[in-house]
Coordinates of C-alpha atoms in Angstrom, one line a residue:
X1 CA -74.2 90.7 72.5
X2 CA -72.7 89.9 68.8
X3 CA -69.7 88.0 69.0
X4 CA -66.9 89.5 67.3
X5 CA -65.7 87.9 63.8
X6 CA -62.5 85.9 63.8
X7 CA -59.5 88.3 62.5
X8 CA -58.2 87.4 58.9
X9 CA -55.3 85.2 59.5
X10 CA -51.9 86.6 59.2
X11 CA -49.7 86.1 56.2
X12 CA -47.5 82.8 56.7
X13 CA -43.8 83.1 57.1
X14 CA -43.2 79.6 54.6
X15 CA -39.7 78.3 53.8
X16 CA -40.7 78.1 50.3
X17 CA -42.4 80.2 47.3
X18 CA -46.4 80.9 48.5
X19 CA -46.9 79.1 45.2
X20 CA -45.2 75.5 45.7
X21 CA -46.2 76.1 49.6
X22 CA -50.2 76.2 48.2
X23 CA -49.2 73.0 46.4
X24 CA -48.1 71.2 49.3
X25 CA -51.3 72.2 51.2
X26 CA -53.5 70.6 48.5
X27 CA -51.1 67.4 48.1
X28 CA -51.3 67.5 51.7
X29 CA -56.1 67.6 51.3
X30 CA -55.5 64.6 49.0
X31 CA -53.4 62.3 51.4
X32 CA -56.2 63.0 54.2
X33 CA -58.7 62.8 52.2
X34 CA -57.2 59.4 50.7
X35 CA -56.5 58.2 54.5
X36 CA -60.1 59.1 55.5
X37 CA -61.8 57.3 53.0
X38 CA -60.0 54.0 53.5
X39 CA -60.6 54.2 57.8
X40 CA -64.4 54.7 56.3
X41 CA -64.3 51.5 54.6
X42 CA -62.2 49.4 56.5
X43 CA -64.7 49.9 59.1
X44 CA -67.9 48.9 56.8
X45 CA -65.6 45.9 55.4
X46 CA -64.3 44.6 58.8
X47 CA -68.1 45.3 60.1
X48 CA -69.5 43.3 57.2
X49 CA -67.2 40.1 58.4
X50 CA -67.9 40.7 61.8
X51 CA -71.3 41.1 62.0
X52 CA -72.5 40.2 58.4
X53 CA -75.4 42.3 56.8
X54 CA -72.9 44.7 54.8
X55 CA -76.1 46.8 54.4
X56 CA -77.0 47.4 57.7
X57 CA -72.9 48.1 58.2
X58 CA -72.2 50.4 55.6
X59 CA -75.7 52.9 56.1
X60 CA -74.3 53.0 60.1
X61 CA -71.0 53.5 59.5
X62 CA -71.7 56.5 56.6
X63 CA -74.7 58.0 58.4
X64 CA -72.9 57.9 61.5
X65 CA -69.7 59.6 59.8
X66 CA -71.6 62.1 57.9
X67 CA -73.0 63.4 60.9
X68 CA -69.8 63.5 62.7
X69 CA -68.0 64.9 60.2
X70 CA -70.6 67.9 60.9
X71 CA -69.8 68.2 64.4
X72 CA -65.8 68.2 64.0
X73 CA -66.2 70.9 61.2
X74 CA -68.4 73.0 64.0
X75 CA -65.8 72.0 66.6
X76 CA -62.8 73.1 64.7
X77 CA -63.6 76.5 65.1
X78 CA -62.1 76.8 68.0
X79 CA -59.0 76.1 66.7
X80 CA -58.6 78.9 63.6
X81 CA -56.7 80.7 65.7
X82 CA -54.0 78.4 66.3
X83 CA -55.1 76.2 62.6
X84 CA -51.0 74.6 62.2
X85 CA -50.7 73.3 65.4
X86 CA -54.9 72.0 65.6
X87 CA -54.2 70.4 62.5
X88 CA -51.4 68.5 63.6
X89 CA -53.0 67.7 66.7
X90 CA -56.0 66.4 65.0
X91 CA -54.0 64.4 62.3
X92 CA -52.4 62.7 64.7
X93 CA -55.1 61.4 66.8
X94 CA -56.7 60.9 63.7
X95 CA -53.9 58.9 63.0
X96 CA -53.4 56.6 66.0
X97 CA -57.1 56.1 65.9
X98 CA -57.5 55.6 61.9
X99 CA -54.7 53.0 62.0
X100 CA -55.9 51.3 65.1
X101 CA -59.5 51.1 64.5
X102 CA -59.6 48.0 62.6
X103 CA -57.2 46.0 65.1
X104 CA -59.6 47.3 68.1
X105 CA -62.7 46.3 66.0
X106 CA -61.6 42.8 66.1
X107 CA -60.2 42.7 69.5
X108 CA -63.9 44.1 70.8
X109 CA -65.4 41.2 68.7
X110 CA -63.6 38.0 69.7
X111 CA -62.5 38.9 73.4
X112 CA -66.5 41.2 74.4
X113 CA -68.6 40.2 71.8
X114 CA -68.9 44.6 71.5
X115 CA -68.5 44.9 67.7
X116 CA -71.4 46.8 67.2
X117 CA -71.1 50.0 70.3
X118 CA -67.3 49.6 69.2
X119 CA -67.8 50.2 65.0
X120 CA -70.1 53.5 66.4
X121 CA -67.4 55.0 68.5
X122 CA -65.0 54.6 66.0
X123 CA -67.2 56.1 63.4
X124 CA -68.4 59.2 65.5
X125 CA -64.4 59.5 66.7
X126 CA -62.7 59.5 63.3
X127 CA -65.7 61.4 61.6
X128 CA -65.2 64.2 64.1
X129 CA -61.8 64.0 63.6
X130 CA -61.9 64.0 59.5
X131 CA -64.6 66.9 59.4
X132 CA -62.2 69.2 62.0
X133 CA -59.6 69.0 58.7
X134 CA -61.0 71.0 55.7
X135 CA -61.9 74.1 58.3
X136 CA -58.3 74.2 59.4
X137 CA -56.8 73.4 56.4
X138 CA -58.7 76.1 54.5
X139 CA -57.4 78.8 56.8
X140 CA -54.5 77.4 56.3
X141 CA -54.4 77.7 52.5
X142 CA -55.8 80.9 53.2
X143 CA -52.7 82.6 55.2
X144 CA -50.3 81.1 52.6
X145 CA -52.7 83.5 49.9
X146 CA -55.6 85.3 49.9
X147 CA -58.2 84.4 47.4
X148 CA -62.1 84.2 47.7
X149 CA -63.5 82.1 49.8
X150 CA -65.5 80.6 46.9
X151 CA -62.3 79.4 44.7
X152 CA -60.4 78.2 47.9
X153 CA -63.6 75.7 48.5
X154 CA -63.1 74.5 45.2
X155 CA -59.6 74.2 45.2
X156 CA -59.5 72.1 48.4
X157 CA -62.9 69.9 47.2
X158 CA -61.2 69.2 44.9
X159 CA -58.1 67.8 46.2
X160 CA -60.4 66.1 48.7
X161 CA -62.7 64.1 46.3
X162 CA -59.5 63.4 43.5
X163 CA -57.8 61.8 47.3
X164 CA -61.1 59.8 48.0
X165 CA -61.5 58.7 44.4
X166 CA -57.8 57.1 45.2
X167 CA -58.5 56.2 48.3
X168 CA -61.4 54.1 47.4
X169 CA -59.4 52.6 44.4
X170 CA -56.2 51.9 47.0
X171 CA -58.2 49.8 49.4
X172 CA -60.1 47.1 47.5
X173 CA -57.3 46.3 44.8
X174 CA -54.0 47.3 47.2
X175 CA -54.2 47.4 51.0
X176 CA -57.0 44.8 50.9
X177 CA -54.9 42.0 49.1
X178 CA -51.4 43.0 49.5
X179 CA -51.8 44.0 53.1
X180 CA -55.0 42.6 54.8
X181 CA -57.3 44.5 56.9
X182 CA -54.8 45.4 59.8
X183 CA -52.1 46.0 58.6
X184 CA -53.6 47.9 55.9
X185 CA -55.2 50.1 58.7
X186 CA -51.9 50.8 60.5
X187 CA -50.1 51.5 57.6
X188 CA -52.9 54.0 56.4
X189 CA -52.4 56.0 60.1
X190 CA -48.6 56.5 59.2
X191 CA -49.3 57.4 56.2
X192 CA -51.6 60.0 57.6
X193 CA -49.8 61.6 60.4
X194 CA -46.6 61.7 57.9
X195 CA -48.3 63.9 56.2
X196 CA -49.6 66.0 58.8
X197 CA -46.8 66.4 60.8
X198 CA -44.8 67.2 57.7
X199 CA -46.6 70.0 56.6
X200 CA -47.0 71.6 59.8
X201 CA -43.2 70.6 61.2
X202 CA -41.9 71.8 58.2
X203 CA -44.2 74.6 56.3
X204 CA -45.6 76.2 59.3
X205 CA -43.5 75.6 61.8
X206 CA -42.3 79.6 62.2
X207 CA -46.0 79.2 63.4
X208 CA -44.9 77.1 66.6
X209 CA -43.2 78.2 69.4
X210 CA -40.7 75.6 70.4
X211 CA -41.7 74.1 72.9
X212 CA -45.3 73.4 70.5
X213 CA -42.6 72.1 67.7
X214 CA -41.0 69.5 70.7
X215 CA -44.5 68.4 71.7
X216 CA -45.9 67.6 68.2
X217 CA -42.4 65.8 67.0
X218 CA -42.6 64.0 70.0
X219 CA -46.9 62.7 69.6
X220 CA -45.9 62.3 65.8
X221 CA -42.8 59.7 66.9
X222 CA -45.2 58.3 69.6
X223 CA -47.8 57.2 67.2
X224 CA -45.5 56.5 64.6
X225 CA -44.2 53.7 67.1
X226 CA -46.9 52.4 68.0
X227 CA -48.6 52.0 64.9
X228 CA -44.6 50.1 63.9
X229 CA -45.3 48.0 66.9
X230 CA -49.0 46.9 66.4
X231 CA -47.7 46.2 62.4
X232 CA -45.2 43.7 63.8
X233 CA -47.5 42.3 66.4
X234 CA -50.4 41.9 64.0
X235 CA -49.7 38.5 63.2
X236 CA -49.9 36.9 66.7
X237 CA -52.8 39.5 67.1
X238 CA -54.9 37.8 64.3
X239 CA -54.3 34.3 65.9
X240 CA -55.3 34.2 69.3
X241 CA -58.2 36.3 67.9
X242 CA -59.2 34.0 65.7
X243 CA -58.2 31.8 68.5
X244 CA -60.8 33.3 70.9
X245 CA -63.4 33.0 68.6
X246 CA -62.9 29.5 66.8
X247 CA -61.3 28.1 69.8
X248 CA -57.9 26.6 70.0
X249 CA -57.7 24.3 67.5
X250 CA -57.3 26.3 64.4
X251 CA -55.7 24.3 61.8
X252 CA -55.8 26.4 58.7
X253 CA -56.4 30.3 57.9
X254 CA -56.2 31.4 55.0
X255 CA -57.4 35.4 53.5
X256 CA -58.4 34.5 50.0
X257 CA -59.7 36.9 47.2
X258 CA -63.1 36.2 48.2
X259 CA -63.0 35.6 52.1
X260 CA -61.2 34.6 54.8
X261 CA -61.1 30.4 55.5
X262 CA -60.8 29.0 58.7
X263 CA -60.5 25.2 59.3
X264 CA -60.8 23.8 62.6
X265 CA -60.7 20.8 64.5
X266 CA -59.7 17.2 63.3
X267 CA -55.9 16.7 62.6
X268 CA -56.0 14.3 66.1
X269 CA -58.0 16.8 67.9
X270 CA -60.4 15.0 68.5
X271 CA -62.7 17.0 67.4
X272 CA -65.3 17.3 64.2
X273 CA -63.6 18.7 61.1
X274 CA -65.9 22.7 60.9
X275 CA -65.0 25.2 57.9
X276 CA -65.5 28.9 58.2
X277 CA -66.1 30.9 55.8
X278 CA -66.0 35.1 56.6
X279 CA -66.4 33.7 60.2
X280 CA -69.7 31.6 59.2
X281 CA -69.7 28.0 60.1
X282 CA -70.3 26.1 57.0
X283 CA -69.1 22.7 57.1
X284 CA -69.5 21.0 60.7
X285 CA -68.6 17.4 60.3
X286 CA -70.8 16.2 62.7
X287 CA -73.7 16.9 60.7
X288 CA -73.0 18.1 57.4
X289 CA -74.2 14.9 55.7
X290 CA -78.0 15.9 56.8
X291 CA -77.5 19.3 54.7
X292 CA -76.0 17.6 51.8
X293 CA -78.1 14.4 51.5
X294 CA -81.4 16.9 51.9
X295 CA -79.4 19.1 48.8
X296 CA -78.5 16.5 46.6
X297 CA -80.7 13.1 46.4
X298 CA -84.2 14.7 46.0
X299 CA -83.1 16.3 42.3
X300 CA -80.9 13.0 41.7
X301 CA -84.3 11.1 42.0
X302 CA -85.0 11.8 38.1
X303 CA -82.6 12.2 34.9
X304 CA -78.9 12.7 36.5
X305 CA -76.6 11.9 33.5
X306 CA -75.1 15.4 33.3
X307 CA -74.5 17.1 37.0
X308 CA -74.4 21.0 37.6
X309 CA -72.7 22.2 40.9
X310 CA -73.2 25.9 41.9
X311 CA -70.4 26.7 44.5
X312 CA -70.2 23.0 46.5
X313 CA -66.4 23.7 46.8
X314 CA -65.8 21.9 49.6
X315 CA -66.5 18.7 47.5
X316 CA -69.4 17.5 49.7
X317 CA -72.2 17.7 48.1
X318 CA -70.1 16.6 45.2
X319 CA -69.9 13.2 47.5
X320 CA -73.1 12.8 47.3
X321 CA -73.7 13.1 43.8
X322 CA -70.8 10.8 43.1
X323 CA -72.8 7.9 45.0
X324 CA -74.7 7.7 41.6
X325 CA -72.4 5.0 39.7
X326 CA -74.4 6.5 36.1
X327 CA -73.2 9.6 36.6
X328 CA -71.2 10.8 33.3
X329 CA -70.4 14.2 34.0
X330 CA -70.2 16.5 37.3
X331 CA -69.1 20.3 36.9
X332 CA -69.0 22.2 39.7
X333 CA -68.6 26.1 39.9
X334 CA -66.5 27.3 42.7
X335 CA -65.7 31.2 43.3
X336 CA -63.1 30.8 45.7
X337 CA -60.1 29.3 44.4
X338 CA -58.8 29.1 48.1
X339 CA -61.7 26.3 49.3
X340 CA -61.4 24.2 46.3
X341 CA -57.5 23.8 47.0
X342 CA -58.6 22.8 50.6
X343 CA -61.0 20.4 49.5
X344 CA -58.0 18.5 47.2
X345 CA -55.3 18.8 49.7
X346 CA -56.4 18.8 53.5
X347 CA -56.2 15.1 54.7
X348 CA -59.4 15.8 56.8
X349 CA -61.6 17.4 54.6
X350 CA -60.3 14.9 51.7
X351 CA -61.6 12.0 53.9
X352 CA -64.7 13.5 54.4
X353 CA -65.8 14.2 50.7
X354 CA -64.3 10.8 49.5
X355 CA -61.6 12.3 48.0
X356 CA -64.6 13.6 45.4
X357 CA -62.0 15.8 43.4
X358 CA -60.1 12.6 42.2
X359 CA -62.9 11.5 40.1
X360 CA -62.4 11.7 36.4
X361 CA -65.9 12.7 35.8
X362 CA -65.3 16.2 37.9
X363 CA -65.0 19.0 36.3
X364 CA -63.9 22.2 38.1
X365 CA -64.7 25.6 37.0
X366 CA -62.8 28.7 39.2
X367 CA -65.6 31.8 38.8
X368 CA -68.9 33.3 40.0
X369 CA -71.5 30.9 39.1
X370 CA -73.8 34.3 38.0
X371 CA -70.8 35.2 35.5
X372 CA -70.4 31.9 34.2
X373 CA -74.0 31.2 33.5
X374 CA -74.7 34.5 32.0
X375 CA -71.3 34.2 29.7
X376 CA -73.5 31.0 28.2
X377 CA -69.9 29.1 29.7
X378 CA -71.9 26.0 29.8
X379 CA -70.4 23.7 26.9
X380 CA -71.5 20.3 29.1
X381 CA -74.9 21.4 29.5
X382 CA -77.7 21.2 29.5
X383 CA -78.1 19.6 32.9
X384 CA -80.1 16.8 34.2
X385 CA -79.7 18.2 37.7
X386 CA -78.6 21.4 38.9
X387 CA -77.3 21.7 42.4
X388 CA -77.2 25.2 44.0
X389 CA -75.4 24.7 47.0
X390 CA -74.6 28.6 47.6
X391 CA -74.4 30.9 50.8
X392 CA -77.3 31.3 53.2
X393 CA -79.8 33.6 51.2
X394 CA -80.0 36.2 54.3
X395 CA -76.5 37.0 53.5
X396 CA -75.8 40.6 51.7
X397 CA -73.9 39.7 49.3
X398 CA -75.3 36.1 48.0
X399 CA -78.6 38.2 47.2
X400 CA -77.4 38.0 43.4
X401 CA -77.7 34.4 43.7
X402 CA -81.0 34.4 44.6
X403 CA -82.6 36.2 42.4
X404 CA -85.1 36.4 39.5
X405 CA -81.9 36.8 36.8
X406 CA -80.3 33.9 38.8
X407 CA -82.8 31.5 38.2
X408 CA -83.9 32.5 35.0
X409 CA -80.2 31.5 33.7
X410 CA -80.4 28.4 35.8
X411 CA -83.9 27.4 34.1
X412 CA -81.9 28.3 30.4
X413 CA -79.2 25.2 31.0
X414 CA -81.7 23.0 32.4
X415 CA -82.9 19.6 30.3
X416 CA -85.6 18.8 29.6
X417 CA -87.1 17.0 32.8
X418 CA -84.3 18.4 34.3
X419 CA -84.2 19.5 38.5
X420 CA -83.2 22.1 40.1
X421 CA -82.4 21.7 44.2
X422 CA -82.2 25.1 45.9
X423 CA -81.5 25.6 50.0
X424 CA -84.1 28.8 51.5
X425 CA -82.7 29.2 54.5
X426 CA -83.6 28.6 58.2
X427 CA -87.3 27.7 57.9
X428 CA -88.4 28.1 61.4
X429 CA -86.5 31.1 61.7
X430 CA -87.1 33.1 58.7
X431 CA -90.1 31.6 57.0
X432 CA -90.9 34.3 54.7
X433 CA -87.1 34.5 53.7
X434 CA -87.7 31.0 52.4
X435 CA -91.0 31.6 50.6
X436 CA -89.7 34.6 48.6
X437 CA -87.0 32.3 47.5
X438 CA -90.1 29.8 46.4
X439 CA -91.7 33.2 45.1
X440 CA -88.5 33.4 43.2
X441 CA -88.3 30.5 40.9
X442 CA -91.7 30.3 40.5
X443 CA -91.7 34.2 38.9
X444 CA -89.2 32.6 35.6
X445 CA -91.5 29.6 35.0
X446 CA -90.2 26.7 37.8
X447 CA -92.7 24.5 39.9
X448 CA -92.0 23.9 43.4
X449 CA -91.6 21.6 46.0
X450 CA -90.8 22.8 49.7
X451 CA -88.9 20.4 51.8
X452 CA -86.8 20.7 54.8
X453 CA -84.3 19.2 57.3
X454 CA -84.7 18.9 60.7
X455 CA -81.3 19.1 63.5
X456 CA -78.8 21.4 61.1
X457 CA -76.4 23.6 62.3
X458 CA -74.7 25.7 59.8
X459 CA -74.2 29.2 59.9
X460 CA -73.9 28.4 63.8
X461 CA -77.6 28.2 64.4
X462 CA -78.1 24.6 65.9
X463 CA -81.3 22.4 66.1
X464 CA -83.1 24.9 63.2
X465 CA -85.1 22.7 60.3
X466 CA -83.7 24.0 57.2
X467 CA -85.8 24.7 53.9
X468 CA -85.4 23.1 50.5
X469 CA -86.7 23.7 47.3
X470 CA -86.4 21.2 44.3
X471 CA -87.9 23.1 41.0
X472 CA -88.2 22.0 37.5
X473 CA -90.5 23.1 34.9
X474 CA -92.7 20.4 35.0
X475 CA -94.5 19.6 38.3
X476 CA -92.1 18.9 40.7
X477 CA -92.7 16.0 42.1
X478 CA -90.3 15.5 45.4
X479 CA -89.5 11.9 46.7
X480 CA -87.3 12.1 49.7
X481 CA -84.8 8.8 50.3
X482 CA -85.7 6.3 52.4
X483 CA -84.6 6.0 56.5
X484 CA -83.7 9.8 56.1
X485 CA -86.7 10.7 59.3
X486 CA -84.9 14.2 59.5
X487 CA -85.7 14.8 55.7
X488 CA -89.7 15.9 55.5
X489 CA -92.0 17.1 53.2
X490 CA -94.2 20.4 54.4
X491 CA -97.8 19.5 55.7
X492 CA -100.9 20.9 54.2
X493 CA -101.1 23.0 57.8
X494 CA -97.3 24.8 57.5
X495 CA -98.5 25.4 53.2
X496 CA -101.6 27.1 54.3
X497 CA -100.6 28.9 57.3
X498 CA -96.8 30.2 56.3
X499 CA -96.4 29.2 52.6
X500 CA -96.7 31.0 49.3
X501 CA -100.4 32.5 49.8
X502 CA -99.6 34.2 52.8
X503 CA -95.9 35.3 51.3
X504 CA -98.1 37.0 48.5
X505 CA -99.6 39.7 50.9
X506 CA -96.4 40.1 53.3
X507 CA -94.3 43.5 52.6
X508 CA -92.0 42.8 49.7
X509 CA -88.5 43.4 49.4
X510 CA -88.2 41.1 52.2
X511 CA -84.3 39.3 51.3
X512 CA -81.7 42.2 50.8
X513 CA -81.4 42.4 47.1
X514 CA -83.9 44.7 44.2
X515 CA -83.4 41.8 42.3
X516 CA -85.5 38.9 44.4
X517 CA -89.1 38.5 43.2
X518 CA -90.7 40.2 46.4
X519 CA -94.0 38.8 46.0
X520 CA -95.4 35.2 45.0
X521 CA -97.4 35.6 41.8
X522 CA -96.0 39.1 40.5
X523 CA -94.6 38.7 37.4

C-alpha cells in the first residue's frame, strides 16, 4: 500500500501581520540554532577537562550529534501534524536537558567515574532533540506563507548557521569567562525554552486547545525553575564535586583564562601540598623535587649565565635553577597568569619554591611561550640553558609545544654551547611518544641525550620512570648529579630495542599534532 502524503498545513490564525509573524519564526531558527551550538560545545569543552584528549572528545561528540540530528529530523515527522505544540514540546526538553547537561557531565564524573557513556547519551539526546527543530519549524514557517520549498530551506539555513556562527562566538569569549561552564549551560536552556515557548504561547497559540496552552505554560515554568534552582545551587555543586574528586581538602580553586587551578592539601592538613591543573595532578610535593632536579641540573651542567624558563609557573623548577649562585639572569614564560600569582602568594607553595619569585634576577613574562618566541620577544637572550618545563606531550592541546616549529624557535635563542632540557613523557608507558619527541629536535638540527627518572607521579600516574631529553647542537653530552640513584641514563639494551631506530619504522603521526616530526630521520 502507498501511504498517503501529509495534507498542506492550514493557514495560521497569527496575532500579527504574516510578515513580522515570518520574522519571529526565523529570529526564533537563530536563538535555537545559537542554543544548540553552545550544548555542542560545552559538551566537547567539559569532555576535554574531564577526560582530556580534546580530539577524541570533539569527533565523538560531533559524529555522535550529526547522526542524531538525523534520526530526530526522521522522528519529527510524526509530529507535522500538530508542528506548534511538538515544537514546544521538544524545545523544552531540549531545554531542561541542554542546560543540565553539563552539571550532570560532572556529577557522572566525580561521584561514578561514567563520563564517557554519560557525554554519549547526552549527545545522542540533545542531537535528536536539535534535528526534530528545522522539520517542525519549516512547517511552521510554511503555514504562516506559502512559498517553495526550496527558498523556505534557505531562509531557515540561513537563520540557523548566522545563530550557530553567534553561538560559537558567545561561548568561548562570553558564557565561558563571564559565566563558567555551568552556569553557562543553564542559562543557555532558559534561553532556549523562552524562546520556544514564546513563539508557540504567543504566535500559534489559536493552534492549542486550552488545556495544550495550560500544559506547555506549566512544563515551560517547570523547567524554567529548575534550571533558576540548579543556577543558584551551582556553586555548592562545583565544590563537593571537586570535593569528590580531589578530596576534602581543597584549599584553592580558581577558573582562569587558560584552566581551572586546584590546590590541595597543606595549610595544617597534614597533607603534601598537590596542584591541579584542568584536573591533572602536576605538582605533588612529595615528589616533585625528582621531576624538577631530573629537568633542570643536567642542562645547568654547562654555560648557565643567562636562564630560559618555558612555562615553570609554579616557581619550581625556577628553585632549582636558582641553586646556581652565577646565575645572572632567569626569565621564565608563564601562560597562565592565575598559577604565577599562586606561586607568589600561597604560603605553601611559596615555601616550597623558596620563595623563587622574590629573586631580583627573575624575570616574568605572562604569554604563550610559542607567541613569544616567534614574536623574536627575547631581548635577554640568547640563552645558556633553556628549560621547557611544559604539559605532558600526550596532551591535545600542548602538541604546539612539541613540535618541529617549537623547537626550531627554541634552537634560534640558544647560545652558542647552549642546552636545551625537554620532558617526553611517561617512558615506560608511552615509549614511542617519547622517541618522536627525540625524533623532534633532532629534525631542526639538535643532538640528543635520553634520560629518565624513576618513582614520579605526575599527571596521577605513580611509580612510572619519566623521559628526558637534554639537546644542544653540539653533541650532547649528559652528566646526571651525583647521589640522584633515581636519575639514569638509557642502556645500550632500551636504545636498541625501543629508541630512535625502531621509532623510525613505527606509524607516524604518533603524538596528536600535524606538526610533530612523525619519524626519526625525515627531514
Amino acid at each position: 500500500m502507498v501511504s498517503s502524503p501529509v495534507p498542506s498545513p492550514a493557514p495560521a490564525r497569527l496575532p500579527v501581520p504574516a510578515g513580522l509573524g515570518r520574522l519571529l519564526v526565523l529570529t526564533t531558527v537563530f536563538v535555537c540554532a545559537a542554543c544548540g551550538l553552545v550544548y555542542e560545545l560545552e559538551l566537547v569543552a567539559l569532555a576535554s577537562y574531564l577526560l582530556g584528549d580534546s580530539v577524541t572528545q570533539a569527533s565523538v561528540v560531533l559524529s555522535v550529534m550529526v547522526f542524531a540530528m538525523g534520526v530526530g529530523s526522521l522522528l519529527a515527522k510524526r509530529l507535522r501534524r500538530r508542528a506548534a505544540a511538538g515544537f514546544a514540546a521538544v524545545e523544552a526538553v531540549l531545554a531542561l536537558l541542554g542546560g543540565l547537561s553539563a552539571m550532570a557531565l560532572y556529577a557522572c564524573f566525580a561521584w561514578y567515574g561514567l563520563a564517557r557513556p554519560a557525554l554519549v547519551v547526552f549527545s545522542l539526546a540533545i542531537g535528536v532533540l536539535i534535528g526534530a527543530e528545522v522539520p517542525l519549524l519549516m512547517t511552521l514557517i510554511q503555514r504562516i506563507r506559502r512559498q517553495d520549498a526550496g527558498g523556505a530551506v534557505a531562509d531557515l539555513f540561513a537563520a540557523d548557521y548566522v545563530g550557530a556562527l553567534v553561538g560559537g562566538l558567545a561561548f568561548p569569549f562570553l558564557l565561558l569567562p563571564v559565566l563558567g561552564q555551568l552556569t553557562g549551560a543553564l542559562v543557555t536552556g532558559a534561553v532556549n525554552a523562552v524562546a520556544g515557548g514564546v513563539l508557540v504561547l504567543w504566535l500559534f497559540r489559536r493552534d492549542l486547545s486550552a488545556r495544550a496552552r495550560w500544559v506547555l505554560v506549566t512544563v515551560n515554568a517547570l523547567v524554567l525553575v529548575l534550571l533558576a534552582v540548579c543556577s543558584v545551587l551551582s556553586g555548592s555543586f562545583e565544590r563537593a564535586a571537586r570535593q569528590a574528586v580531589y578530596g576534602a581538602d581543597v584549599r584553592v580553586a580558581v577558573q582562569s583564562d587558560v584552566q581551572e587551578v586546584v590546590l590541595t592539601g597543606g595549610g595544617g592538613s597534614g597533607r603534601p601540598v598537590s596542584l591541579f591543573m584542568d584536573g591533572r595532578l602536576r605538582v605533588s610535593a612529595g615528589d616533585e623535587v625528582r621531576y624538577h632536579e631530573a629537568l633542570v641540573h643536567p642542562a645547568m651542567a654547562g654555560p648557565h649565565r643567562n636562564v630560559l624558563v618555558l612555562g615553570g609557573g609554579d616557581g619550581l623548577a625556577l628553585r632549582e635553577v636558582l641553586r646556581y649562585p652565577d646565575v645572572v639572569s632567569v626569565t621564565v614564560v608563564e601562560l597562565d597568569a592565575a598559577v604565577l600569582r599562586l606561586a607568589r602568594t600561597d604560603p605553601d607553595l611559596v615555601r616550597l619554591n623558596h620563595a623563587a619569585y622574590r629573586d631580583r634576577r627573575v624575570r616574568v613574562v605572562t604569554a604563550d611561550a610559542f607567541d613569544w618566541l616567534r614574536a623574536r620577544h627575547a631581548p635577554d637572550g640568547p640563552y645558556d640553558a633553556v628549560l621547557s618545563d611544559l604539559p605532558d606531550p600526550g596532551v591535545t592541546p600542548s602538541a604546539k609545544l612539541y613540535s618541529q616549529e617549537f623547537y626550531g624557535l627554541v634552537a634560534r635563542a640558544l647560545a652558542p654551547g647552549g642546552r636545551l632540557a625537554v620532558h617526553g613523557g611517561a617512558f615506560d608507558a608511552r615509549p614511542r611518544t617519547f622517541w618522536t619527541v627525540d625524533a623532534t629536535l633532532r629534525s631542526v638540527g639538535l643532538d640528543t641525550a635520553p634520560y629518565r627518572v624513576t618513582g614520579c607521579c605526575l599527571d596521577g600516574m605513580p611509580h612510572e620512570d619519566w623521559g628526558f631529553l637534554l639537546a644542544s647542537r653540539a653533541p650532547a653530552r649528559l652528566e646526571l648529579p651525583a647521589r640522584r640513584p633515581y636519575l639514569q641514563s638509557l642502556t645500550p639494551a632500551e636504545l636498541d630495542q625501543d629508541g630512535r631506530e625502531a621509532a623510525a619504522h613505527r606509524q607516524p603521526g604518533l603524538l596528536p599534532s600535524t606538526l610533530m616530526h612523525p619519524r626519526y630521520g625525515e627531514p
